[in-house]
PDB file of C-alpha atoms in Angstrom:
ATOM      1  CA  MET A   1     133.877 118.677 109.051  1.00 93.00           C
ATOM      2  CA  ARG A   2     136.420 121.211 110.237  1.00 97.00           C
ATOM      3  CA  VAL A   3     137.302 121.055 113.953  1.00 98.00           C
ATOM      4  CA  ILE A   4     139.282 123.188 116.196  1.00 98.00           C
ATOM      5  CA  GLY A   5     140.750 121.623 119.252  1.00 98.00           C
ATOM      6  CA  VAL A   6     142.009 123.437 122.230  1.00 98.00           C
ATOM      7  CA  ASP A   7     144.194 122.334 125.124  1.00 96.00           C
ATOM      8  CA  PRO A   8     143.763 125.253 127.518  1.00 95.00           C
ATOM      9  CA  GLY A   9     146.101 126.807 129.746  1.00 92.00           C
ATOM     10  CA  THR A  10     147.390 130.145 131.209  1.00 93.00           C
ATOM     11  CA  ALA A  11     150.945 130.299 130.094  1.00 94.00           C
ATOM     12  CA  ILE A  12     150.530 128.006 127.028  1.00 96.00           C
ATOM     13  CA  THR A  13     147.407 127.217 125.058  1.00 97.00           C
ATOM     14  CA  GLY A  14     147.337 124.802 122.317  1.00 98.00           C
ATOM     15  CA  TRP A  15     145.191 124.650 119.398  1.00 98.00           C
ATOM     16  CA  GLY A  16     145.227 122.581 116.226  1.00 98.00           C
ATOM     17  CA  ILE A  17     142.845 122.587 113.236  1.00 98.00           C
ATOM     18  CA  ILE A  18     141.751 119.414 111.223  1.00 98.00           C
ATOM     19  CA  GLU A  19     139.617 118.452 108.628  1.00 97.00           C
ATOM     20  CA  GLY A  20     138.114 115.081 107.257  1.00 93.00           C
ATOM     21  CA  ASP A  21     135.749 113.575 105.085  1.00 86.00           C
ATOM     22  CA  GLY A  22     134.673 110.107 106.141  1.00 74.00           C
ATOM     23  CA  ASN A  23     138.198 108.191 107.568  1.00 76.00           C
ATOM     24  CA  ASP A  24     140.478 110.695 105.745  1.00 86.00           C
ATOM     25  CA  LEU A  25     141.944 113.350 108.431  1.00 94.00           C
ATOM     26  CA  GLN A  26     144.408 115.898 107.765  1.00 97.00           C
ATOM     27  CA  ARG A  27     146.187 118.800 110.037  1.00 98.00           C
ATOM     28  CA  VAL A  28     144.960 122.150 108.722  1.00 98.00           C
ATOM     29  CA  ALA A  29     146.990 124.169 111.163  1.00 98.00           C
ATOM     30  CA  GLY A  30     148.286 124.450 114.366  1.00 97.00           C
ATOM     31  CA  GLY A  31     150.354 126.074 117.067  1.00 98.00           C
ATOM     32  CA  VAL A  32     150.458 127.368 120.591  1.00 98.00           C
ATOM     33  CA  ILE A  33     149.107 130.914 122.165  1.00 98.00           C
ATOM     34  CA  THR A  34     151.884 132.052 124.794  1.00 97.00           C
ATOM     35  CA  THR A  35     151.675 134.688 127.629  1.00 96.00           C
ATOM     36  CA  PRO A  36     154.786 135.612 129.063  1.00 94.00           C
ATOM     37  CA  ALA A  37     155.773 134.927 132.835  1.00 92.00           C
ATOM     38  CA  GLY A  38     155.193 138.030 135.033  1.00 94.00           C
ATOM     39  CA  THR A  39     152.264 139.141 132.865  1.00 95.00           C
ATOM     40  CA  PRO A  40     149.241 139.968 135.008  1.00 95.00           C
ATOM     41  CA  LEU A  41     146.429 137.488 134.948  1.00 94.00           C
ATOM     42  CA  PRO A  42     143.729 139.655 132.998  1.00 96.00           C
ATOM     43  CA  GLN A  43     146.157 140.200 130.251  1.00 97.00           C
ATOM     44  CA  ARG A  44     147.083 136.766 129.638  1.00 97.00           C
ATOM     45  CA  LEU A  45     143.646 135.981 129.505  1.00 97.00           C
ATOM     46  CA  GLN A  46     143.014 138.780 126.960  1.00 98.00           C
ATOM     47  CA  THR A  47     145.895 137.565 124.922  1.00 98.00           C
ATOM     48  CA  ILE A  48     144.302 133.672 124.853  1.00 98.00           C
ATOM     49  CA  TYR A  49     141.102 135.515 123.753  1.00 98.00           C
ATOM     50  CA  ARG A  50     142.335 137.674 121.393  1.00 98.00           C
ATOM     51  CA  GLU A  51     144.438 135.298 119.413  1.00 98.00           C
ATOM     52  CA  LEU A  52     142.243 132.486 119.964  1.00 98.00           C
ATOM     53  CA  THR A  53     139.521 134.832 117.975  1.00 98.00           C
ATOM     54  CA  ALA A  54     141.994 135.639 115.220  1.00 98.00           C
ATOM     55  CA  ILE A  55     142.503 132.062 114.647  1.00 98.00           C
ATOM     56  CA  ILE A  56     138.887 131.079 114.527  1.00 98.00           C
ATOM     57  CA  GLU A  57     138.356 133.977 111.849  1.00 98.00           C
ATOM     58  CA  GLN A  58     141.342 132.939 110.080  1.00 98.00           C
ATOM     59  CA  TRP A  59     140.590 129.309 109.765  1.00 98.00           C
ATOM     60  CA  GLN A  60     136.529 128.942 109.819  1.00 98.00           C
ATOM     61  CA  PRO A  61     136.290 125.798 111.686  1.00 98.00           C
ATOM     62  CA  GLU A  62     132.506 124.239 111.887  1.00 97.00           C
ATOM     63  CA  THR A  63     132.784 123.137 115.551  1.00 96.00           C
ATOM     64  CA  ALA A  64     135.042 123.041 118.583  1.00 98.00           C
ATOM     65  CA  ALA A  65     136.397 120.383 121.031  1.00 98.00           C
ATOM     66  CA  LEU A  66     137.747 121.598 124.428  1.00 96.00           C
ATOM     67  CA  GLU A  67     139.802 119.536 126.765  1.00 93.00           C
ATOM     68  CA  GLU A  68     137.963 119.493 129.990  1.00 90.00           C
ATOM     69  CA  LEU A  69     139.810 120.502 133.309  1.00 78.00           C
ATOM     70  CA  PHE A  70     142.341 118.044 134.650  1.00 67.00           C
ATOM     71  CA  PHE A  71     141.781 118.378 138.755  1.00 61.00           C
ATOM     72  CA  SER A  72     145.312 118.259 139.910  1.00 60.00           C
ATOM     73  CA  LYS A  73     146.729 118.084 143.485  1.00 63.00           C
ATOM     74  CA  ASN A  74     148.138 121.598 143.039  1.00 70.00           C
ATOM     75  CA  ALA A  75     144.680 123.918 143.257  1.00 72.00           C
ATOM     76  CA  LYS A  76     146.711 126.733 141.949  1.00 72.00           C
ATOM     77  CA  THR A  77     147.630 124.833 139.059  1.00 72.00           C
ATOM     78  CA  ALA A  78     144.033 123.805 138.574  1.00 76.00           C
ATOM     79  CA  LEU A  79     142.743 127.061 138.683  1.00 81.00           C
ATOM     80  CA  ALA A  80     145.118 128.741 136.475  1.00 78.00           C
ATOM     81  CA  VAL A  81     144.412 126.221 134.071  1.00 82.00           C
ATOM     82  CA  GLY A  82     140.468 127.006 134.724  1.00 90.00           C
ATOM     83  CA  HIS A  83     140.850 130.700 133.820  1.00 93.00           C
ATOM     84  CA  GLY A  84     142.744 129.764 130.656  1.00 94.00           C
ATOM     85  CA  ARG A  85     139.811 127.639 129.753  1.00 95.00           C
ATOM     86  CA  GLY A  86     137.517 130.071 130.499  1.00 96.00           C
ATOM     87  CA  ALA A  87     139.196 132.705 127.553  1.00 97.00           C
ATOM     88  CA  ALA A  88     139.010 130.045 125.621  1.00 98.00           C
ATOM     89  CA  MET A  89     135.754 128.985 125.580  1.00 97.00           C
ATOM     90  CA  LEU A  90     134.664 132.594 125.404  1.00 98.00           C
ATOM     91  CA  ALA A  91     136.369 132.957 122.123  1.00 98.00           C
ATOM     92  CA  LEU A  92     134.618 129.664 120.859  1.00 98.00           C
ATOM     93  CA  ALA A  93     131.191 130.609 121.973  1.00 98.00           C
ATOM     94  CA  ASN A  94     131.694 134.103 120.572  1.00 98.00           C
ATOM     95  CA  ALA A  95     132.194 132.780 117.416  1.00 98.00           C
ATOM     96  CA  SER A  96     129.333 130.827 117.865  1.00 98.00           C
ATOM     97  CA  LEU A  97     130.596 127.129 117.396  1.00 98.00           C
ATOM     98  CA  PRO A  98     129.426 123.989 118.879  1.00 96.00           C
ATOM     99  CA  ILE A  99     131.425 123.234 121.892  1.00 97.00           C
ATOM    100  CA  ALA A 100     132.008 119.620 122.971  1.00 96.00           C
ATOM    101  CA  GLU A 101     134.112 118.860 125.982  1.00 96.00           C
ATOM    102  CA  TYR A 102     136.221 115.826 126.723  1.00 95.00           C
ATOM    103  CA  LYS A 103     138.104 114.483 129.533  1.00 93.00           C
ATOM    104  CA  PRO A 104     141.962 113.548 129.323  1.00 91.00           C
ATOM    105  CA  LEU A 105     140.919 109.859 129.595  1.00 92.00           C
ATOM    106  CA  GLU A 106     138.331 110.366 126.926  1.00 93.00           C
ATOM    107  CA  VAL A 107     140.849 111.565 124.436  1.00 95.00           C
ATOM    108  CA  LYS A 108     143.471 109.004 125.213  1.00 94.00           C
ATOM    109  CA  GLN A 109     140.609 106.338 124.618  1.00 93.00           C
ATOM    110  CA  ALA A 110     139.519 107.453 121.465  1.00 92.00           C
ATOM    111  CA  LEU A 111     143.121 108.005 119.861  1.00 93.00           C
ATOM    112  CA  THR A 112     144.834 104.878 121.393  1.00 93.00           C
ATOM    113  CA  GLY A 113     141.937 102.719 122.816  1.00 89.00           C
ATOM    114  CA  HIS A 114     143.313 102.714 126.516  1.00 86.00           C
ATOM    115  CA  GLY A 115     142.790 105.299 128.967  1.00 84.00           C
ATOM    116  CA  GLY A 116     145.931 104.897 130.560  1.00 87.00           C
ATOM    117  CA  ALA A 117     148.163 105.974 127.264  1.00 90.00           C
ATOM    118  CA  ASP A 118     151.191 108.060 128.309  1.00 91.00           C
ATOM    119  CA  LYS A 119     151.963 111.311 126.210  1.00 89.00           C
ATOM    120  CA  ARG A 120     154.601 109.848 123.598  1.00 93.00           C
ATOM    121  CA  GLN A 121     151.797 107.275 122.620  1.00 94.00           C
ATOM    122  CA  MET A 122     149.458 109.561 121.981  1.00 94.00           C
ATOM    123  CA  GLN A 123     151.739 112.003 120.206  1.00 95.00           C
ATOM    124  CA  GLN A 124     152.359 109.060 117.957  1.00 96.00           C
ATOM    125  CA  MET A 125     148.817 108.183 117.135  1.00 96.00           C
ATOM    126  CA  VAL A 126     148.430 112.108 116.466  1.00 97.00           C
ATOM    127  CA  LYS A 127     151.243 111.537 113.592  1.00 97.00           C
ATOM    128  CA  LEU A 128     149.859 108.429 112.524  1.00 96.00           C
ATOM    129  CA  LEU A 129     146.444 109.123 112.092  1.00 95.00           C
ATOM    130  CA  LEU A 130     147.115 112.583 110.385  1.00 96.00           C
ATOM    131  CA  ALA A 131     149.678 111.131 108.178  1.00 95.00           C
ATOM    132  CA  LEU A 132     152.464 113.801 109.451  1.00 97.00           C
ATOM    133  CA  ASP A 133     156.166 113.423 108.907  1.00 97.00           C
ATOM    134  CA  ASP A 134     156.747 114.466 112.543  1.00 96.00           C
ATOM    135  CA  ILE A 135     155.126 114.504 115.868  1.00 95.00           C
ATOM    136  CA  PRO A 136     153.999 118.216 116.374  1.00 95.00           C
ATOM    137  CA  ARG A 137     155.419 120.365 118.614  1.00 94.00           C
ATOM    138  CA  PRO A 138     155.302 121.751 120.996  1.00 94.00           C
ATOM    139  CA  ASP A 139     153.246 118.946 123.100  1.00 94.00           C
ATOM    140  CA  ASP A 140     150.377 121.266 123.604  1.00 96.00           C
ATOM    141  CA  ALA A 141     149.960 121.818 120.331  1.00 97.00           C
ATOM    142  CA  ALA A 142     150.004 117.910 119.662  1.00 97.00           C
ATOM    143  CA  ASP A 143     147.231 117.396 122.630  1.00 96.00           C
ATOM    144  CA  ALA A 144     145.122 120.346 120.954  1.00 98.00           C
ATOM    145  CA  LEU A 145     145.070 118.034 117.597  1.00 98.00           C
ATOM    146  CA  ALA A 146     144.369 114.865 119.575  1.00 97.00           C
ATOM    147  CA  VAL A 147     141.178 116.912 121.409  1.00 98.00           C
ATOM    148  CA  ALA A 148     139.834 117.452 117.605  1.00 98.00           C
ATOM    149  CA  ILE A 149     140.682 114.017 116.391  1.00 96.00           C
ATOM    150  CA  CYS A 150     138.819 112.815 119.387  1.00 96.00           C
ATOM    151  CA  HIS A 151     136.166 115.042 118.574  1.00 96.00           C
ATOM    152  CA  PHE A 152     135.728 114.512 114.633  1.00 95.00           C
ATOM    153  CA  HIS A 153     135.452 110.447 115.566  1.00 89.00           C
ATOM    154  CA  SER A 154     133.053 111.096 118.324  1.00 88.00           C
ATOM    155  CA  ALA A 155     130.661 113.480 115.848  1.00 79.00           C
ATOM    156  CA  ARG A 156     131.175 111.252 113.027  1.00 65.00           C
ATOM    157  CA  LEU A 157     129.815 108.230 115.496  1.00 63.00           C
ATOM    158  CA  ARG A 158     127.088 110.018 116.489  1.00 63.00           C
ATOM    159  CA  LEU A 159     125.871 111.072 113.262  1.00 56.00           C
ATOM    160  CA  LEU A 160     126.102 107.326 111.994  1.00 49.00           C
ATOM    161  CA  GLU A 161     124.416 106.174 115.063  1.00 55.00           C
ATOM    162  CA  GLY A 162     121.588 108.566 114.365  1.00 56.00           C
ATOM    163  CA  SER A 163     121.139 107.564 110.509  1.00 49.00           C
ATOM    164  CA  MET A 164     120.681 104.303 111.866  1.00 45.00           C
ATOM    165  CA  LYS A 165     117.739 105.101 113.704  1.00 51.00           C
TER     166      LYS A 165
END
């Protein structure tokens, strides 16, 4: 199964593609989509949509996972992230990919077994689970890979549960 994970944002949107069979996972590709500060919001969203669409076309994932919006105390920041999330979701939906959404807490629990894991613990688990030499950079790319890993394991669990019925 090939999964694309997306860590949405307006300034930086992380993306990561993993592939796996059984417990064997590997990183296929990953990176970030950046939009320059000062660029009007419509053009930023257009960039996110276009670049993510091109990534999907190039790497042909079978399914997608998107991090849910974490509501922060700063409503302006939350709104901006929500805009980026919408552009990413549209790109995934227009590619007819099944989309799963995960809260940050769910991603942390899936990778570390602890919902209070810090960023460094998460990055180390991404490195370990994908057998990488280094932690993926920037952080947004590592976060997107974490979302993809979370979905991979969740989807496998659902398949196993379905075959046991």
